[in-house]
Structure formats: C-alpha cells, structure tokens
Short mmCIF file of C-alpha atoms and ligand atoms in Angstrom, two decimals:
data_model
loop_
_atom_site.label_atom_id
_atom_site.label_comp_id
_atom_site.label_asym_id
_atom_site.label_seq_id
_atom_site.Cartn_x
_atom_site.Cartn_y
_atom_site.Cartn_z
CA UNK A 27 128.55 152.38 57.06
CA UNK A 28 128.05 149.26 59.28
CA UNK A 29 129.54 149.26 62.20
CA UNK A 30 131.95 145.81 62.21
CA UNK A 31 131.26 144.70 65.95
CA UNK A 32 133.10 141.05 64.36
CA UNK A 33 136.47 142.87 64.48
CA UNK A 34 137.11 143.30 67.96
CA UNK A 35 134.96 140.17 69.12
CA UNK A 36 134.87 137.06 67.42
CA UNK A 37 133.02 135.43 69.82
CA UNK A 38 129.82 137.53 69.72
CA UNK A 39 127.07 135.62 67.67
CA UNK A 40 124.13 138.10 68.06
CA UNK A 41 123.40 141.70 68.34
CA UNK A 42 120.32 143.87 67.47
CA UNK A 43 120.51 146.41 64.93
CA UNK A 44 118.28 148.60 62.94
CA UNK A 45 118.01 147.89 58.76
CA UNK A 46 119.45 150.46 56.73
CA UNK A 47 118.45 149.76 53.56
CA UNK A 48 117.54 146.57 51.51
CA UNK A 49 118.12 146.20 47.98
CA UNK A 50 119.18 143.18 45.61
CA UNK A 51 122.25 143.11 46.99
CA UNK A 52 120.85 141.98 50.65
CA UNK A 53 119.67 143.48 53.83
CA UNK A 54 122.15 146.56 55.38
CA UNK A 55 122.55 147.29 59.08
CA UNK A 56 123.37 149.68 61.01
CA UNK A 57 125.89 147.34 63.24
CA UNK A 58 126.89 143.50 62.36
CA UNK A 59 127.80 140.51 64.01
CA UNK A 60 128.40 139.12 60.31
CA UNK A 61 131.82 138.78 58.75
CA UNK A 62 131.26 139.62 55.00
CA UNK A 63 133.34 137.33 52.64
CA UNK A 64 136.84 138.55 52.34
CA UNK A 65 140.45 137.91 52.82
CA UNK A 66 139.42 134.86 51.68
CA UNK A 67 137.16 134.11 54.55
CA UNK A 68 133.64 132.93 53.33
CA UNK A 69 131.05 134.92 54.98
CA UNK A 70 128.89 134.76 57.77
CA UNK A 71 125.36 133.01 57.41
CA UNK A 72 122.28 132.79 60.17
CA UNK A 73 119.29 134.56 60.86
CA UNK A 74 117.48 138.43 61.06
CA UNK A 75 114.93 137.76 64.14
CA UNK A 76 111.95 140.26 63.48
CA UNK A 77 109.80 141.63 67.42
CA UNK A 78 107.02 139.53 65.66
CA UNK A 79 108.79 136.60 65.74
CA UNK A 80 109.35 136.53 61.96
CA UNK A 81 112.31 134.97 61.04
CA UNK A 82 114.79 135.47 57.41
CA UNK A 83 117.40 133.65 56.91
CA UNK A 84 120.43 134.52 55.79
CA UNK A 85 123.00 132.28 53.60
CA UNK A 86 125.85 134.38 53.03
CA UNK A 87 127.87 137.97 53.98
CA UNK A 88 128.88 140.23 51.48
CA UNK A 89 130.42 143.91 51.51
CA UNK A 90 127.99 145.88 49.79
CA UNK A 91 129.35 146.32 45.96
CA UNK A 92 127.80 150.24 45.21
CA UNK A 93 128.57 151.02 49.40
CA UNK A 94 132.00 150.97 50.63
CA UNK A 95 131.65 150.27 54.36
CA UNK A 96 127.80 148.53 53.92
CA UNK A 97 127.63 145.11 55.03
CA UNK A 98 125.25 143.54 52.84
CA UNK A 99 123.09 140.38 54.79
CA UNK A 100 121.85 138.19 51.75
CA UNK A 101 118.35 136.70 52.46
CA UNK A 102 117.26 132.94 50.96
CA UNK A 103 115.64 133.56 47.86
CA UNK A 104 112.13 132.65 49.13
CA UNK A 105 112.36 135.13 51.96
CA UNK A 106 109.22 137.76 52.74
CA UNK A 107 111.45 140.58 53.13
CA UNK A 108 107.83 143.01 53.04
CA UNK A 109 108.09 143.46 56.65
CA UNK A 110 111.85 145.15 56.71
CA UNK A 111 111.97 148.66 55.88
CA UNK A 112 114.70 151.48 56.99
CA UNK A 113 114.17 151.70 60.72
CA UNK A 114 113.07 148.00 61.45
CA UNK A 115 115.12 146.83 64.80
CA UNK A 116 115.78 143.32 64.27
CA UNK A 117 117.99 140.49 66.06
CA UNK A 118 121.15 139.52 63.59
CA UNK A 119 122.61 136.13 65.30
CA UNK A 120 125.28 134.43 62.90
CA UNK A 121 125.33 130.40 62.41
CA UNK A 122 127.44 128.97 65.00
CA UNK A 123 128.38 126.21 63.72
CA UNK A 124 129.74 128.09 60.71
CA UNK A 125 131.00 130.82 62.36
CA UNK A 126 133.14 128.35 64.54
CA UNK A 127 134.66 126.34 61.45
CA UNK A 128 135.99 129.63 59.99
CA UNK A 129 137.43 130.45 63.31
CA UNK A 130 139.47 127.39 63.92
CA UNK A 131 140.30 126.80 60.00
CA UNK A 132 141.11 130.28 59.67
CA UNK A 133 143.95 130.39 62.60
CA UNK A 134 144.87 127.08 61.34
CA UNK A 135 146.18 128.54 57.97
CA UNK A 136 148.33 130.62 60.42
CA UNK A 137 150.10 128.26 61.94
CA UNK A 138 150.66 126.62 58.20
CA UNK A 139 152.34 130.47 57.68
CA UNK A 140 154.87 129.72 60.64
CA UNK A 141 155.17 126.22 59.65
CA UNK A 142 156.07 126.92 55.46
CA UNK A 143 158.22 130.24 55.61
CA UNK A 144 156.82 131.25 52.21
CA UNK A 145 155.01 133.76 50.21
CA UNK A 146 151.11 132.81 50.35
CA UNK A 147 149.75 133.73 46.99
CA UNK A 148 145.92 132.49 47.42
CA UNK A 149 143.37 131.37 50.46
CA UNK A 150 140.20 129.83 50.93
CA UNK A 151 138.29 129.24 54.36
CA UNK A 152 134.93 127.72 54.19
CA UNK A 153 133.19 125.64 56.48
CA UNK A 154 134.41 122.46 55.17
CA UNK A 155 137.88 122.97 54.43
CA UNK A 156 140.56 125.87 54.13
CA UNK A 157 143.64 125.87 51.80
CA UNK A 158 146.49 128.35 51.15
CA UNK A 159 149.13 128.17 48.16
CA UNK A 160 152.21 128.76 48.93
CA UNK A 161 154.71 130.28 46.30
CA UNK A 162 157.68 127.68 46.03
CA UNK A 163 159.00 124.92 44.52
CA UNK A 164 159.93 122.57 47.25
CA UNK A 165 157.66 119.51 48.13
CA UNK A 166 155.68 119.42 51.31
CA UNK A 167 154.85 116.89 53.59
CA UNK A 168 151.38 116.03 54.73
CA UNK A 169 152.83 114.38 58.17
CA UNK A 170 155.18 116.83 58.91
CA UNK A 171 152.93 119.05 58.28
CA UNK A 172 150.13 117.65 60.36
CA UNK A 173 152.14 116.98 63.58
CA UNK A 174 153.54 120.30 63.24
CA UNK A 175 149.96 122.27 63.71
CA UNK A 176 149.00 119.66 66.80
CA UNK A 177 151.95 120.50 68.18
CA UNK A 178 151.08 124.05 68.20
CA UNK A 179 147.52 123.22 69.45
CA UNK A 180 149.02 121.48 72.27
CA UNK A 181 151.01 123.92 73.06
CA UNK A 182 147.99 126.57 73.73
CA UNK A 183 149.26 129.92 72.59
CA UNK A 184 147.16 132.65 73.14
CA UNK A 185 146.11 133.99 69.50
CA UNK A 186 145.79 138.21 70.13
CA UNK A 187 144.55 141.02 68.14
CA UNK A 188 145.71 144.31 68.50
CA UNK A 189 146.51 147.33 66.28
CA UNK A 190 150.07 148.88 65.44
CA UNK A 191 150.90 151.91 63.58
CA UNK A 192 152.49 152.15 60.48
CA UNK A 193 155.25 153.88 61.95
CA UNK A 194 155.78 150.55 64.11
CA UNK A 195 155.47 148.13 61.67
CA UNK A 196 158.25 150.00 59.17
CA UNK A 197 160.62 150.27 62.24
CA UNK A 198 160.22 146.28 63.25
CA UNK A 199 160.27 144.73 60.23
CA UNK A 200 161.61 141.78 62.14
CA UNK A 201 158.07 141.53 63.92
CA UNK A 202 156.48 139.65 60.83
CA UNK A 203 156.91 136.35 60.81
CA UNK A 204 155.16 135.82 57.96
CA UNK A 205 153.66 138.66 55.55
CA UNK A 206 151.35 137.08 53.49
CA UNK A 207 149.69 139.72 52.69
CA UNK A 208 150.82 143.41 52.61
CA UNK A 209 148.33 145.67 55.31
CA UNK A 210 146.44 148.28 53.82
CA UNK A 211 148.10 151.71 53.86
CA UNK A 212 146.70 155.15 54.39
CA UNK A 213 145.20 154.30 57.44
CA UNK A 214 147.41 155.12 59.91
CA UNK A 215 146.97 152.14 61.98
CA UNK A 216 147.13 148.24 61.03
CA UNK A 217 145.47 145.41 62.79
CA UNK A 218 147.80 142.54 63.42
CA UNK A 219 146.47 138.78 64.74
CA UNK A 220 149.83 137.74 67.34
CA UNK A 221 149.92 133.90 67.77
CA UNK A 222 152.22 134.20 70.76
CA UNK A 223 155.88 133.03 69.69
CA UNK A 224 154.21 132.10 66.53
CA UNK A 225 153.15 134.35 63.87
CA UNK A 226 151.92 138.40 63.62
CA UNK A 227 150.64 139.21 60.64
CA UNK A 228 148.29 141.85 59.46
CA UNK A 229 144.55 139.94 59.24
CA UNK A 230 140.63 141.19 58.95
CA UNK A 231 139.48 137.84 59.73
CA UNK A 232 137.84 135.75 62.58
CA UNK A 233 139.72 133.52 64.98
CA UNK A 234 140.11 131.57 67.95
CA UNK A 235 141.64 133.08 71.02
CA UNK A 236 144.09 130.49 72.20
CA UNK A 237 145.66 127.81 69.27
CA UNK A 238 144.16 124.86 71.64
CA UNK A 239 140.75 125.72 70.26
CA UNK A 240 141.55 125.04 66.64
CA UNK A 241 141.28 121.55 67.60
CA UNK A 242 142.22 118.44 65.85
CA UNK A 243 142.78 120.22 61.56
CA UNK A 244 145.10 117.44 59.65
CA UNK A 245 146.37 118.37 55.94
CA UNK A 246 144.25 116.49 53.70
CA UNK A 247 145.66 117.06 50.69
CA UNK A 248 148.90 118.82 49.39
CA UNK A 249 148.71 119.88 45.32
CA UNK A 250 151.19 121.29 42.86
CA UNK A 251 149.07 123.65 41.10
CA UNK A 252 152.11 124.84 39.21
CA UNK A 253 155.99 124.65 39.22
CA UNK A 254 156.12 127.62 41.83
CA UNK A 255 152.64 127.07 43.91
CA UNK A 256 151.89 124.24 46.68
CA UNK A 257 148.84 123.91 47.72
CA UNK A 258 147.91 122.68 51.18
CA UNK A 259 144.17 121.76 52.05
CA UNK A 260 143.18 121.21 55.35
CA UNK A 261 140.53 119.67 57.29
CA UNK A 262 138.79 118.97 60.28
CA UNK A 263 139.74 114.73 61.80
CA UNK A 264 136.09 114.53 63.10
CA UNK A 265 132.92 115.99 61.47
CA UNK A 266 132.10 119.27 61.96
CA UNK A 267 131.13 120.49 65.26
CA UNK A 268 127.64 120.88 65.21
ZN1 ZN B 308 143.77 135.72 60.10
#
C-alpha cells in the first residue's frame, strides 16, 4: 500500500521513499509524490534519483493492476532497473511542468462544472489539453464560455480540500453544486475539492489552491459527440509553462 502523500499536498514535487517491489507493471513505493492516472487525470511522470547518482526515468503513473493500493512508477523502456531491489531508498521528484498543467487544467474543468449545470459523463486531463462531456442537448458557446472561467480566475477563489462524512453529505444535499461524479461509499468519509462560492464536489485529483493560478485556459473547441453529449476542450492561450 503506497502511502498517497499527493492527496493532501499538491504542491509537493519530491519525497524519498524506499522500493517495494518492481515488476512489469513498474517500480512500487513505499510513499509517492506521483498521482497515478485516474479520475481521468493522466498520471504523474519524472524521475527515481538513486544515492549513486543513478537516475530512471519515469513516463507515466499507474495504480498497480494485481495491488489495490500499489502505486505503480513505470520506468522508460531502456531503463537499468538492476540496481533497485526491495529496500533501495531512492528520491521520487514528479515533472513539474506536467504536474502543473494537470493542476491548472484539472480545476479548470471545475469551473466548466459551475459554469454548464449538467451531468458530466466523461473527462480527460493531460498536459496539453483537458475536456469534459457534458450530458445535454443544448448548444454551448465557446465565448461565453471562455470569459466565464477568466472571470472566475480574476476573481481568486481559494480552491480547498477537505473531507466530509457521509452522514454530511446525505443531510446537505444542497452543498453540491455540481455532482459529476457520485463519491465512493463504504468509506465513511468523502473528500470534497470547495472552489469557494463556486463548486464542491467529491474529487481524487490534483489542483491549484486559489482559481487565479489556473491562469489564462480558453475553450478551444466545443463538439457534439452525440444528440445528448457536448463536448468542451480546453486549452492553455500561451504555451505551456515550462
Ligand atoms: Zn478535481
């Protein structure tokens, strides 16, 4: 079981950690500053740093598929892994870059929740883009659209995490702006993402801690993928941060 230090800290890009196991699934910690792929966040990618200086890089995040709880760190394919073994304490430090995109992008789609009052039925954040489908019929507007996330930016909101019981959550049903999708049961406890007078919804992923560092996303591109699903892409105005 990994220990998910990307939950309560976003901002964290390194940690060390001991290796667990490796198999052909990837390299498993013991504790993670990598967000495996997942609520339709793409996953992390960076580096392992070796005490020899040795160096593996690492191109994507995945949940372990046999290992419910493993966080499995998936090397390049050319990578010497003979140096890691159970026990080895290595350096995990995520791509920044990267990590950043799904950060803003993520929160983004968000503030597309508060902005289209429907039912999301699919997401994608990756680097370069992030879209959500929305279940309805009605046309969209890329403008209106646009002007309505800067205007949220601008407004700087602080974006929160925190965790609610399930008790809470079936009394205020009312706190849910938008449920896109329904929180895992069984728990006992739920963790919500609170864009302050925004949105609250239940969500595993990474994001930015006030709206004004999402930064300038436009809608690039709205679709009609079928008569009851919009979809809106969204982008970045300048390149990437780097
Ligand atoms: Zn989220």
């Amino acid at each position: 079981m990994t220990e998910e230090l990307f939950r309560e800290d976003a901002t964290l890009l390194s940690c060390e950690a001991t290796v667990v196991a490796v198999d052909e699934t990837g390299i498993v910690l013991d504790r993670s500053v990598f967000y495996p792929l997942g609520g339709g966040q793409a996953g992390d990618a960076g580096e392992l740093l070796l005490a020899d200086g040795h160096r593996i890089a690492i191109t994507d995040t995945r949940k372990h598929k046999e290992r419910p709880g493993d966080i499995a760190h998936m090397p390049a394919p050319d990578s010497d892994l003979s140096a890691l073994v159970p026990g080895t304490r290595v350096t995990a430090r995520v791509d920044e870059a990267r990590r950043q995109a799904h950060r803003r992008f993520h929160t983004a789609t968000h503030l597309l929740c508060a902005l289209i009052p429907h039912p999301v039925d699919g997401c994608s954040i990756t680097q370069g883009y992030a879209r959500l489908d929305f279940h309805m019929a009605e046309p969209l507007d890329k403008e209106t659209l646009t002007a309505g996330i800067a205007r949220y930016v601008a407004a700087a909101h602080p974006v929160r995490q925190r965790w609610i019981s399930e008790d809470e959550l079936d009394a205020n049903p009312g706190l849910v702006r938008s449920m896109s999708v329904q929180p895992p049961r069984g728990l006992g406890r739920i963790r919500v993402i609170e864009i302050e007078g925004v949105d609250l919804q239940p969500c595993g992923g990474t994001h930015v801690g006030n709206t004004v560092e999402i930064g300038r996303v436009v809608v690039t591109k709205i679709e009609k993928k079928s008569a009851m699903t919009r979809r809106v892409v969204l982008g970045f105005a300048e390149p990437a941060a780097g």
